[in-house]
Amino acid sequence: MSAKAKVTGTQGVYLQALRDTLTAVLCLQNFASQRIERHNKPEVEVRFDKELLLNPMVLSRNEDEKILIEGSINSVRISIKIKQNDQMDAMLADRFSRFLMQRAEDFEILRRKALNGYDISLLITNFHVEEMWKHKLVDFIIEFLSDIDAEISSMKLNVNSRSRVIAKEWLKAFT
């Protein structure tokens, strides 16, 4: 892992498996379309030629938290399902992922629309790997996942503490 604080437990194993998988799958190369002359489309998106696609892989920490990694010769699509233990988590994850996807232009690798059954999708092409350092891309994705979990937990604590204050004030009216 990086020089930052090490994550232990199941999340540490999960993130290390993700790091190793992403490092292996991000060996992308420039590959022009075999169907359309002078075009270079992400094969994982267009799916014209099955021989250019890798087998999709699911890394799952539990049934509510998983990552689908679909690779091809010139692109990788990473779809993330954020853990949602209750309705509050589901609502916060939905709002947070919508907030991020509305700003997809600011994140070069974020897709505007997630795959069905997932909350957030990322698309990394060979051009991204050529422009950016591969290990920095992997570090960004790992940190992004950690920050999403922390941010949703923080938002849930804030909502619960605010509702507790509101309930106290409302109950004061009856005493």
PDB file of N, CA and C in Angstrom, residues 31-121:
ATOM      1  N   PHE A  31      -5.334   0.987 -29.775  1.00  0.00           N
ATOM      2  CA  PHE A  31      -5.843  -0.019 -30.698  1.00  0.00           C
ATOM      3  C   PHE A  31      -6.988   0.578 -31.488  1.00  0.00           C
ATOM      4  N   ALA A  32      -6.780   0.755 -32.773  1.00  0.00           N
ATOM      5  CA  ALA A  32      -7.814   1.326 -33.631  1.00  0.00           C
ATOM      6  C   ALA A  32      -8.940   0.317 -33.840  1.00  0.00           C
ATOM      7  N   SER A  33     -10.122   0.836 -34.078  1.00  0.00           N
ATOM      8  CA  SER A  33     -11.290  -0.009 -34.301  1.00  0.00           C
ATOM      9  C   SER A  33     -11.098  -0.878 -35.535  1.00  0.00           C
ATOM     10  N   GLN A  34     -11.530  -2.130 -35.444  1.00  0.00           N
ATOM     11  CA  GLN A  34     -11.436  -3.038 -36.584  1.00  0.00           C
ATOM     12  C   GLN A  34     -12.624  -2.886 -37.521  1.00  0.00           C
ATOM     13  N   ARG A  35     -13.627  -2.151 -37.101  1.00  0.00           N
ATOM     14  CA  ARG A  35     -14.838  -2.000 -37.906  1.00  0.00           C
ATOM     15  C   ARG A  35     -14.941  -0.631 -38.578  1.00  0.00           C
ATOM     16  N   ILE A  36     -14.497   0.411 -37.841  1.00  0.00           N
ATOM     17  CA  ILE A  36     -14.646   1.775 -38.349  1.00  0.00           C
ATOM     18  C   ILE A  36     -13.252   2.362 -38.560  1.00  0.00           C
ATOM     19  N   GLU A  37     -12.959   2.717 -39.777  1.00  0.00           N
ATOM     20  CA  GLU A  37     -11.626   3.223 -40.097  1.00  0.00           C
ATOM     21  C   GLU A  37     -11.377   4.568 -39.424  1.00  0.00           C
ATOM     22  N   ARG A  38     -10.159   4.741 -38.911  1.00  0.00           N
ATOM     23  CA  ARG A  38      -9.698   5.970 -38.276  1.00  0.00           C
ATOM     24  C   ARG A  38     -10.451   6.311 -36.993  1.00  0.00           C
ATOM     25  N   HIS A  39     -10.995   5.321 -36.336  1.00  0.00           N
ATOM     26  CA  HIS A  39     -11.664   5.538 -35.046  1.00  0.00           C
ATOM     27  C   HIS A  39     -10.969   4.718 -33.978  1.00  0.00           C
ATOM     28  N   ASN A  40     -10.931   5.263 -32.797  1.00  0.00           N
ATOM     29  CA  ASN A  40     -10.375   4.554 -31.660  1.00  0.00           C
ATOM     30  C   ASN A  40     -11.383   4.674 -30.529  1.00  0.00           C
ATOM     31  N   LYS A  41     -12.310   3.771 -30.467  1.00  0.00           N
ATOM     32  CA  LYS A  41     -13.360   3.771 -29.447  1.00  0.00           C
ATOM     33  C   LYS A  41     -12.973   2.800 -28.338  1.00  0.00           C
ATOM     34  N   PRO A  42     -13.382   3.077 -27.102  1.00  0.00           N
ATOM     35  CA  PRO A  42     -13.128   2.117 -26.023  1.00  0.00           C
ATOM     36  C   PRO A  42     -13.871   0.808 -26.300  1.00  0.00           C
ATOM     37  N   GLU A  43     -13.135  -0.253 -26.492  1.00  0.00           N
ATOM     38  CA  GLU A  43     -13.750  -1.545 -26.844  1.00  0.00           C
ATOM     39  C   GLU A  43     -14.667  -2.069 -25.743  1.00  0.00           C
ATOM     40  N   VAL A  44     -14.386  -1.714 -24.498  1.00  0.00           N
ATOM     41  CA  VAL A  44     -15.228  -2.184 -23.405  1.00  0.00           C
ATOM     42  C   VAL A  44     -16.617  -1.541 -23.471  1.00  0.00           C
ATOM     43  N   GLU A  45     -16.724  -0.396 -24.132  1.00  0.00           N
ATOM     44  CA  GLU A  45     -18.011   0.286 -24.279  1.00  0.00           C
ATOM     45  C   GLU A  45     -18.753  -0.172 -25.533  1.00  0.00           C
ATOM     46  N   VAL A  46     -18.051  -0.234 -26.663  1.00  0.00           N
ATOM     47  CA  VAL A  46     -18.733  -0.542 -27.920  1.00  0.00           C
ATOM     48  C   VAL A  46     -18.968  -2.034 -28.119  1.00  0.00           C
ATOM     49  N   ARG A  47     -18.066  -2.883 -27.600  1.00  0.00           N
ATOM     50  CA  ARG A  47     -18.211  -4.339 -27.631  1.00  0.00           C
ATOM     51  C   ARG A  47     -18.422  -4.897 -29.039  1.00  0.00           C
ATOM     52  N   PHE A  48     -17.666  -4.380 -30.003  1.00  0.00           N
ATOM     53  CA  PHE A  48     -17.770  -4.889 -31.368  1.00  0.00           C
ATOM     54  C   PHE A  48     -17.128  -6.260 -31.517  1.00  0.00           C
ATOM     55  N   ASP A  49     -15.941  -6.413 -30.978  1.00  0.00           N
ATOM     56  CA  ASP A  49     -15.172  -7.641 -31.191  1.00  0.00           C
ATOM     57  C   ASP A  49     -14.920  -8.337 -29.853  1.00  0.00           C
ATOM     58  N   LYS A  50     -15.498  -9.501 -29.694  1.00  0.00           N
ATOM     59  CA  LYS A  50     -15.399 -10.242 -28.424  1.00  0.00           C
ATOM     60  C   LYS A  50     -13.969 -10.679 -28.110  1.00  0.00           C
ATOM     61  N   GLU A  51     -13.154 -10.867 -29.144  1.00  0.00           N
ATOM     62  CA  GLU A  51     -11.775 -11.319 -28.898  1.00  0.00           C
ATOM     63  C   GLU A  51     -10.920 -10.231 -28.261  1.00  0.00           C
ATOM     64  N   LEU A  52     -11.388  -8.987 -28.277  1.00  0.00           N
ATOM     65  CA  LEU A  52     -10.632  -7.888 -27.678  1.00  0.00           C
ATOM     66  C   LEU A  52     -11.025  -7.625 -26.223  1.00  0.00           C
ATOM     67  N   LEU A  53     -12.027  -8.350 -25.731  1.00  0.00           N
ATOM     68  CA  LEU A  53     -12.527  -8.145 -24.367  1.00  0.00           C
ATOM     69  C   LEU A  53     -11.953  -9.189 -23.421  1.00  0.00           C
ATOM     70  N   LEU A  54     -11.635  -8.757 -22.210  1.00  0.00           N
ATOM     71  CA  LEU A  54     -11.226  -9.679 -21.151  1.00  0.00           C
ATOM     72  C   LEU A  54     -12.473 -10.168 -20.423  1.00  0.00           C
ATOM     73  N   ASN A  55     -12.334 -11.248 -19.684  1.00  0.00           N
ATOM     74  CA  ASN A  55     -13.461 -11.714 -18.876  1.00  0.00           C
ATOM     75  C   ASN A  55     -13.728 -10.717 -17.756  1.00  0.00           C
ATOM     76  N   PRO A  56     -14.995 -10.352 -17.547  1.00  0.00           N
ATOM     77  CA  PRO A  56     -15.298  -9.426 -16.451  1.00  0.00           C
ATOM     78  C   PRO A  56     -15.006 -10.077 -15.101  1.00  0.00           C
ATOM     79  N   MET A  57     -14.617  -9.256 -14.148  1.00  0.00           N
ATOM     80  CA  MET A  57     -14.236  -9.757 -12.837  1.00  0.00           C
ATOM     81  C   MET A  57     -14.984  -8.952 -11.772  1.00  0.00           C
ATOM     82  N   VAL A  58     -15.507  -9.640 -10.758  1.00  0.00           N
ATOM     83  CA  VAL A  58     -16.197  -8.979  -9.654  1.00  0.00           C
ATOM     84  C   VAL A  58     -15.382  -9.189  -8.388  1.00  0.00           C
ATOM     85  N   LEU A  59     -14.976  -8.091  -7.762  1.00  0.00           N
ATOM     86  CA  LEU A  59     -14.353  -8.131  -6.440  1.00  0.00           C
ATOM     87  C   LEU A  59     -15.429  -7.723  -5.447  1.00  0.00           C
ATOM     88  N   SER A  60     -15.694  -8.584  -4.487  1.00  0.00           N
ATOM     89  CA  SER A  60     -16.792  -8.335  -3.569  1.00  0.00           C
ATOM     90  C   SER A  60     -16.315  -8.435  -2.132  1.00  0.00           C
ATOM     91  N   ARG A  61     -16.557  -7.386  -1.376  1.00  0.00           N
ATOM     92  CA  ARG A  61     -16.237  -7.402   0.054  1.00  0.00           C
ATOM     93  C   ARG A  61     -17.354  -8.093   0.812  1.00  0.00           C
ATOM     94  N   ASN A  62     -18.579  -7.810   0.413  1.00  0.00           N
ATOM     95  CA  ASN A  62     -19.779  -8.500   0.879  1.00  0.00           C
ATOM     96  C   ASN A  62     -20.834  -8.322  -0.206  1.00  0.00           C
ATOM     97  N   GLU A  63     -22.043  -8.810   0.039  1.00  0.00           N
ATOM     98  CA  GLU A  63     -23.048  -8.757  -1.036  1.00  0.00           C
ATOM     99  C   GLU A  63     -23.507  -7.338  -1.362  1.00  0.00           C
ATOM    100  N   ASP A  64     -23.288  -6.399  -0.438  1.00  0.00           N
ATOM    101  CA  ASP A  64     -23.723  -5.022  -0.666  1.00  0.00           C
ATOM    102  C   ASP A  64     -22.626  -4.120  -1.216  1.00  0.00           C
ATOM    103  N   GLU A  65     -21.395  -4.586  -1.229  1.00  0.00           N
ATOM    104  CA  GLU A  65     -20.267  -3.765  -1.640  1.00  0.00           C
ATOM    105  C   GLU A  65     -19.399  -4.569  -2.603  1.00  0.00           C
ATOM    106  N   LYS A  66     -19.418  -4.162  -3.877  1.00  0.00           N
ATOM    107  CA  LYS A  66     -18.662  -4.912  -4.876  1.00  0.00           C
ATOM    108  C   LYS A  66     -18.194  -3.993  -5.990  1.00  0.00           C
ATOM    109  N   ILE A  67     -17.238  -4.506  -6.750  1.00  0.00           N
ATOM    110  CA  ILE A  67     -16.665  -3.763  -7.874  1.00  0.00           C
ATOM    111  C   ILE A  67     -16.594  -4.694  -9.077  1.00  0.00           C
ATOM    112  N   LEU A  68     -17.135  -4.242 -10.192  1.00  0.00           N
ATOM    113  CA  LEU A  68     -17.070  -4.982 -11.452  1.00  0.00           C
ATOM    114  C   LEU A  68     -15.983  -4.339 -12.302  1.00  0.00           C
ATOM    115  N   ILE A  69     -15.026  -5.156 -12.730  1.00  0.00           N
ATOM    116  CA  ILE A  69     -13.936  -4.669 -13.575  1.00  0.00           C
ATOM    117  C   ILE A  69     -14.044  -5.367 -14.925  1.00  0.00           C
ATOM    118  N   GLU A  70     -14.287  -4.574 -15.967  1.00  0.00           N
ATOM    119  CA  GLU A  70     -14.390  -5.090 -17.325  1.00  0.00           C
ATOM    120  C   GLU A  70     -13.239  -4.504 -18.131  1.00  0.00           C
ATOM    121  N   GLY A  71     -12.409  -5.355 -18.647  1.00  0.00           N
ATOM    122  CA  GLY A  71     -11.242  -4.894 -19.377  1.00  0.00           C
ATOM    123  C   GLY A  71     -11.299  -5.243 -20.844  1.00  0.00           C
ATOM    124  N   SER A  72     -10.539  -4.511 -21.611  1.00  0.00           N
ATOM    125  CA  SER A  72     -10.374  -4.797 -23.038  1.00  0.00           C
ATOM    126  C   SER A  72      -8.959  -4.369 -23.424  1.00  0.00           C
ATOM    127  N   ILE A  73      -8.665  -4.424 -24.695  1.00  0.00           N
ATOM    128  CA  ILE A  73      -7.316  -4.115 -25.153  1.00  0.00           C
ATOM    129  C   ILE A  73      -6.963  -2.639 -24.986  1.00  0.00           C
ATOM    130  N   ASN A  74      -7.965  -1.745 -25.057  1.00  0.00           N
ATOM    131  CA  ASN A  74      -7.664  -0.320 -24.981  1.00  0.00           C
ATOM    132  C   ASN A  74      -8.438   0.444 -23.911  1.00  0.00           C
ATOM    133  N   SER A  75      -9.200  -0.252 -23.063  1.00  0.00           N
ATOM    134  CA  SER A  75      -9.972   0.455 -22.034  1.00  0.00           C
ATOM    135  C   SER A  75     -10.395  -0.495 -20.918  1.00  0.00           C
ATOM    136  N   VAL A  76     -10.689   0.101 -19.778  1.00  0.00           N
ATOM    137  CA  VAL A  76     -11.173  -0.633 -18.607  1.00  0.00           C
ATOM    138  C   VAL A  76     -12.344   0.143 -18.034  1.00  0.00           C
ATOM    139  N   ARG A  77     -13.446  -0.560 -17.756  1.00  0.00           N
ATOM    140  CA  ARG A  77     -14.592   0.052 -17.091  1.00  0.00           C
ATOM    141  C   ARG A  77     -14.685  -0.531 -15.692  1.00  0.00           C
ATOM    142  N   ILE A  78     -14.723   0.336 -14.689  1.00  0.00           N
ATOM    143  CA  ILE A  78     -14.801  -0.070 -13.290  1.00  0.00           C
ATOM    144  C   ILE A  78     -16.125   0.438 -12.744  1.00  0.00           C
ATOM    145  N   SER A  79     -16.986  -0.481 -12.331  1.00  0.00           N
ATOM    146  CA  SER A  79     -18.289  -0.121 -11.786  1.00  0.00           C
ATOM    147  C   SER A  79     -18.300  -0.440 -10.299  1.00  0.00           C
ATOM    148  N   ILE A  80     -18.721   0.529  -9.506  1.00  0.00           N
ATOM    149  CA  ILE A  80     -18.632   0.435  -8.049  1.00  0.00           C
ATOM    150  C   ILE A  80     -20.027   0.416  -7.448  1.00  0.00           C
ATOM    151  N   LYS A  81     -20.279  -0.565  -6.596  1.00  0.00           N
ATOM    152  CA  LYS A  81     -21.515  -0.629  -5.809  1.00  0.00           C
ATOM    153  C   LYS A  81     -21.143  -0.248  -4.386  1.00  0.00           C
ATOM    154  N   ILE A  82     -21.684   0.874  -3.915  1.00  0.00           N
ATOM    155  CA  ILE A  82     -21.387   1.374  -2.580  1.00  0.00           C
ATOM    156  C   ILE A  82     -22.258   0.646  -1.570  1.00  0.00           C
ATOM    157  N   LYS A  83     -21.671   0.317  -0.415  1.00  0.00           N
ATOM    158  CA  LYS A  83     -22.451  -0.407   0.586  1.00  0.00           C
ATOM    159  C   LYS A  83     -23.612   0.448   1.076  1.00  0.00           C
ATOM    160  N   GLN A  84     -24.749  -0.223   1.211  1.00  0.00           N
ATOM    161  CA  GLN A  84     -25.975   0.445   1.637  1.00  0.00           C
ATOM    162  C   GLN A  84     -26.684  -0.479   2.610  1.00  0.00           C
ATOM    163  N   ASN A  85     -26.415  -0.267   3.906  1.00  0.00           N
ATOM    164  CA  ASN A  85     -26.968  -1.143   4.939  1.00  0.00           C
ATOM    165  C   ASN A  85     -28.431  -0.869   5.231  1.00  0.00           C
ATOM    166  N   ASP A  86     -28.864   0.368   5.078  1.00  0.00           N
ATOM    167  CA  ASP A  86     -30.250   0.721   5.376  1.00  0.00           C
ATOM    168  C   ASP A  86     -30.721   1.794   4.395  1.00  0.00           C
ATOM    169  N   GLN A  87     -31.935   2.283   4.604  1.00  0.00           N
ATOM    170  CA  GLN A  87     -32.484   3.273   3.683  1.00  0.00           C
ATOM    171  C   GLN A  87     -31.700   4.581   3.701  1.00  0.00           C
ATOM    172  N   MET A  88     -31.182   4.946   4.864  1.00  0.00           N
ATOM    173  CA  MET A  88     -30.397   6.175   4.970  1.00  0.00           C
ATOM    174  C   MET A  88     -29.125   6.051   4.123  1.00  0.00           C
ATOM    175  N   ASP A  89     -28.432   4.921   4.234  1.00  0.00           N
ATOM    176  CA  ASP A  89     -27.237   4.691   3.416  1.00  0.00           C
ATOM    177  C   ASP A  89     -27.582   4.715   1.925  1.00  0.00           C
ATOM    178  N   ALA A  90     -28.702   4.100   1.564  1.00  0.00           N
ATOM    179  CA  ALA A  90     -29.111   4.048   0.157  1.00  0.00           C
ATOM    180  C   ALA A  90     -29.383   5.449  -0.378  1.00  0.00           C
ATOM    181  N   MET A  91     -30.074   6.274   0.417  1.00  0.00           N
ATOM    182  CA  MET A  91     -30.381   7.633  -0.019  1.00  0.00           C
ATOM    183  C   MET A  91     -29.107   8.468  -0.130  1.00  0.00           C
ATOM    184  N   LEU A  92     -28.234   8.369   0.867  1.00  0.00           N
ATOM    185  CA  LEU A  92     -26.988   9.139   0.835  1.00  0.00           C
ATOM    186  C   LEU A  92     -26.085   8.699  -0.315  1.00  0.00           C
ATOM    187  N   ALA A  93     -25.988   7.403  -0.565  1.00  0.00           N
ATOM    188  CA  ALA A  93     -25.167   6.899  -1.670  1.00  0.00           C
ATOM    189  C   ALA A  93     -25.728   7.368  -3.014  1.00  0.00           C
ATOM    190  N   ASP A  94     -27.047   7.359  -3.142  1.00  0.00           N
ATOM    191  CA  ASP A  94     -27.679   7.809  -4.378  1.00  0.00           C
ATOM    192  C   ASP A  94     -27.408   9.292  -4.616  1.00  0.00           C
ATOM    193  N   ARG A  95     -27.599  10.107  -3.588  1.00  0.00           N
ATOM    194  CA  ARG A  95     -27.374  11.562  -3.730  1.00  0.00           C
ATOM    195  C   ARG A  95     -25.899  11.866  -4.014  1.00  0.00           C
ATOM    196  N   PHE A  96     -25.022  11.167  -3.314  1.00  0.00           N
ATOM    197  CA  PHE A  96     -23.595  11.409  -3.478  1.00  0.00           C
ATOM    198  C   PHE A  96     -23.135  11.008  -4.883  1.00  0.00           C
ATOM    199  N   SER A  97     -23.585   9.853  -5.361  1.00  0.00           N
ATOM    200  CA  SER A  97     -23.182   9.415  -6.699  1.00  0.00           C
ATOM    201  C   SER A  97     -23.780  10.325  -7.774  1.00  0.00           C
ATOM    202  N   ARG A  98     -25.000  10.807  -7.580  1.00  0.00           N
ATOM    203  CA  ARG A  98     -25.585  11.762  -8.529  1.00  0.00           C
ATOM    204  C   ARG A  98     -24.789  13.059  -8.565  1.00  0.00           C
ATOM    205  N   PHE A  99     -24.405  13.526  -7.365  1.00  0.00           N
ATOM    206  CA  PHE A  99     -23.595  14.743  -7.267  1.00  0.00           C
ATOM    207  C   PHE A  99     -22.304  14.588  -8.059  1.00  0.00           C
ATOM    208  N   LEU A 100     -21.631  13.450  -7.907  1.00  0.00           N
ATOM    209  CA  LEU A 100     -20.380  13.218  -8.623  1.00  0.00           C
ATOM    210  C   LEU A 100     -20.598  13.097 -10.121  1.00  0.00           C
ATOM    211  N   MET A 101     -21.620  12.366 -10.527  1.00  0.00           N
ATOM    212  CA  MET A 101     -21.842  12.138 -11.961  1.00  0.00           C
ATOM    213  C   MET A 101     -22.251  13.413 -12.690  1.00  0.00           C
ATOM    214  N   GLN A 102     -22.873  14.365 -11.981  1.00  0.00           N
ATOM    215  CA  GLN A 102     -23.188  15.645 -12.611  1.00  0.00           C
ATOM    216  C   GLN A 102     -21.927  16.441 -12.912  1.00  0.00           C
ATOM    217  N   ARG A 103     -20.854  16.120 -12.229  1.00  0.00           N
ATOM    218  CA  ARG A 103     -19.579  16.805 -12.420  1.00  0.00           C
ATOM    219  C   ARG A 103     -18.553  15.895 -13.097  1.00  0.00           C
ATOM    220  N   ALA A 104     -19.015  15.034 -13.970  1.00  0.00           N
ATOM    221  CA  ALA A 104     -18.153  14.042 -14.612  1.00  0.00           C
ATOM    222  C   ALA A 104     -17.071  14.682 -15.486  1.00  0.00           C
ATOM    223  N   GLU A 105     -17.327  15.872 -16.009  1.00  0.00           N
ATOM    224  CA  GLU A 105     -16.312  16.519 -16.842  1.00  0.00           C
ATOM    225  C   GLU A 105     -15.082  16.883 -16.020  1.00  0.00           C
ATOM    226  N   ASP A 106     -15.279  17.179 -14.738  1.00  0.00           N
ATOM    227  CA  ASP A 106     -14.152  17.559 -13.875  1.00  0.00           C
ATOM    228  C   ASP A 106     -13.256  16.365 -13.559  1.00  0.00           C
ATOM    229  N   PHE A 107     -13.851  15.166 -13.518  1.00  0.00           N
ATOM    230  CA  PHE A 107     -13.080  13.933 -13.334  1.00  0.00           C
ATOM    231  C   PHE A 107     -12.951  13.313 -14.719  1.00  0.00           C
ATOM    232  N   GLU A 108     -11.767  13.186 -15.209  1.00  0.00           N
ATOM    233  CA  GLU A 108     -11.590  12.701 -16.574  1.00  0.00           C
ATOM    234  C   GLU A 108     -12.054  11.262 -16.754  1.00  0.00           C
ATOM    235  N   ILE A 109     -11.999  10.451 -15.703  1.00  0.00           N
ATOM    236  CA  ILE A 109     -12.288   9.025 -15.856  1.00  0.00           C
ATOM    237  C   ILE A 109     -13.683   8.637 -15.378  1.00  0.00           C
ATOM    238  N   LEU A 110     -14.452   9.573 -14.840  1.00  0.00           N
ATOM    239  CA  LEU A 110     -15.790   9.272 -14.330  1.00  0.00           C
ATOM    240  C   LEU A 110     -16.809   9.282 -15.463  1.00  0.00           C
ATOM    241  N   ARG A 111     -17.646   8.245 -15.511  1.00  0.00           N
ATOM    242  CA  ARG A 111     -18.713   8.192 -16.519  1.00  0.00           C
ATOM    243  C   ARG A 111     -19.923   8.935 -16.004  1.00  0.00           C
ATOM    244  N   ARG A 112     -20.706   9.498 -16.907  1.00  0.00           N
ATOM    245  CA  ARG A 112     -21.918  10.230 -16.531  1.00  0.00           C
ATOM    246  C   ARG A 112     -23.018   9.319 -16.022  1.00  0.00           C
ATOM    247  N   LYS A 113     -23.063   8.098 -16.524  1.00  0.00           N
ATOM    248  CA  LYS A 113     -24.119   7.163 -16.146  1.00  0.00           C
ATOM    249  C   LYS A 113     -23.475   5.864 -15.698  1.00  0.00           C
ATOM    250  N   ALA A 114     -23.912   5.403 -14.533  1.00  0.00           N
ATOM    251  CA  ALA A 114     -23.369   4.155 -13.998  1.00  0.00           C
ATOM    252  C   ALA A 114     -24.045   2.961 -14.667  1.00  0.00           C
ATOM    253  N   LEU A 115     -23.374   1.835 -14.634  1.00  0.00           N
ATOM    254  CA  LEU A 115     -23.937   0.586 -15.131  1.00  0.00           C
ATOM    255  C   LEU A 115     -25.123   0.188 -14.258  1.00  0.00           C
ATOM    256  N   ASN A 116     -26.099  -0.496 -14.814  1.00  0.00           N
ATOM    257  CA  ASN A 116     -27.252  -0.936 -14.020  1.00  0.00           C
ATOM    258  C   ASN A 116     -26.795  -1.823 -12.867  1.00  0.00           C
ATOM    259  N   GLY A 117     -27.318  -1.552 -11.669  1.00  0.00           N
ATOM    260  CA  GLY A 117     -26.961  -2.323 -10.491  1.00  0.00           C
ATOM    261  C   GLY A 117     -25.757  -1.790  -9.752  1.00  0.00           C
ATOM    262  N   TYR A 118     -25.121  -0.745 -10.278  1.00  0.00           N
ATOM    263  CA  TYR A 118     -23.955  -0.134  -9.644  1.00  0.00           C
ATOM    264  C   TYR A 118     -24.211   1.353  -9.451  1.00  0.00           C
ATOM    265  N   ASP A 119     -23.459   1.961  -8.543  1.00  0.00           N
ATOM    266  CA  ASP A 119     -23.688   3.368  -8.201  1.00  0.00           C
ATOM    267  C   ASP A 119     -22.807   4.328  -9.001  1.00  0.00           C
ATOM    268  N   ILE A 120     -21.560   3.947  -9.233  1.00  0.00           N
ATOM    269  CA  ILE A 120     -20.605   4.813  -9.931  1.00  0.00           C
ATOM    270  C   ILE A 120     -19.816   3.963 -10.911  1.00  0.00           C
ATOM    271  N   SER A 121     -19.549   4.517 -12.097  1.00  0.00           N
ATOM    272  CA  SER A 121     -18.704   3.825 -13.075  1.00  0.00           C
ATOM    273  C   SER A 121     -17.578   4.742 -13.520  1.00  0.00           C
TER     274      SER A 121
END
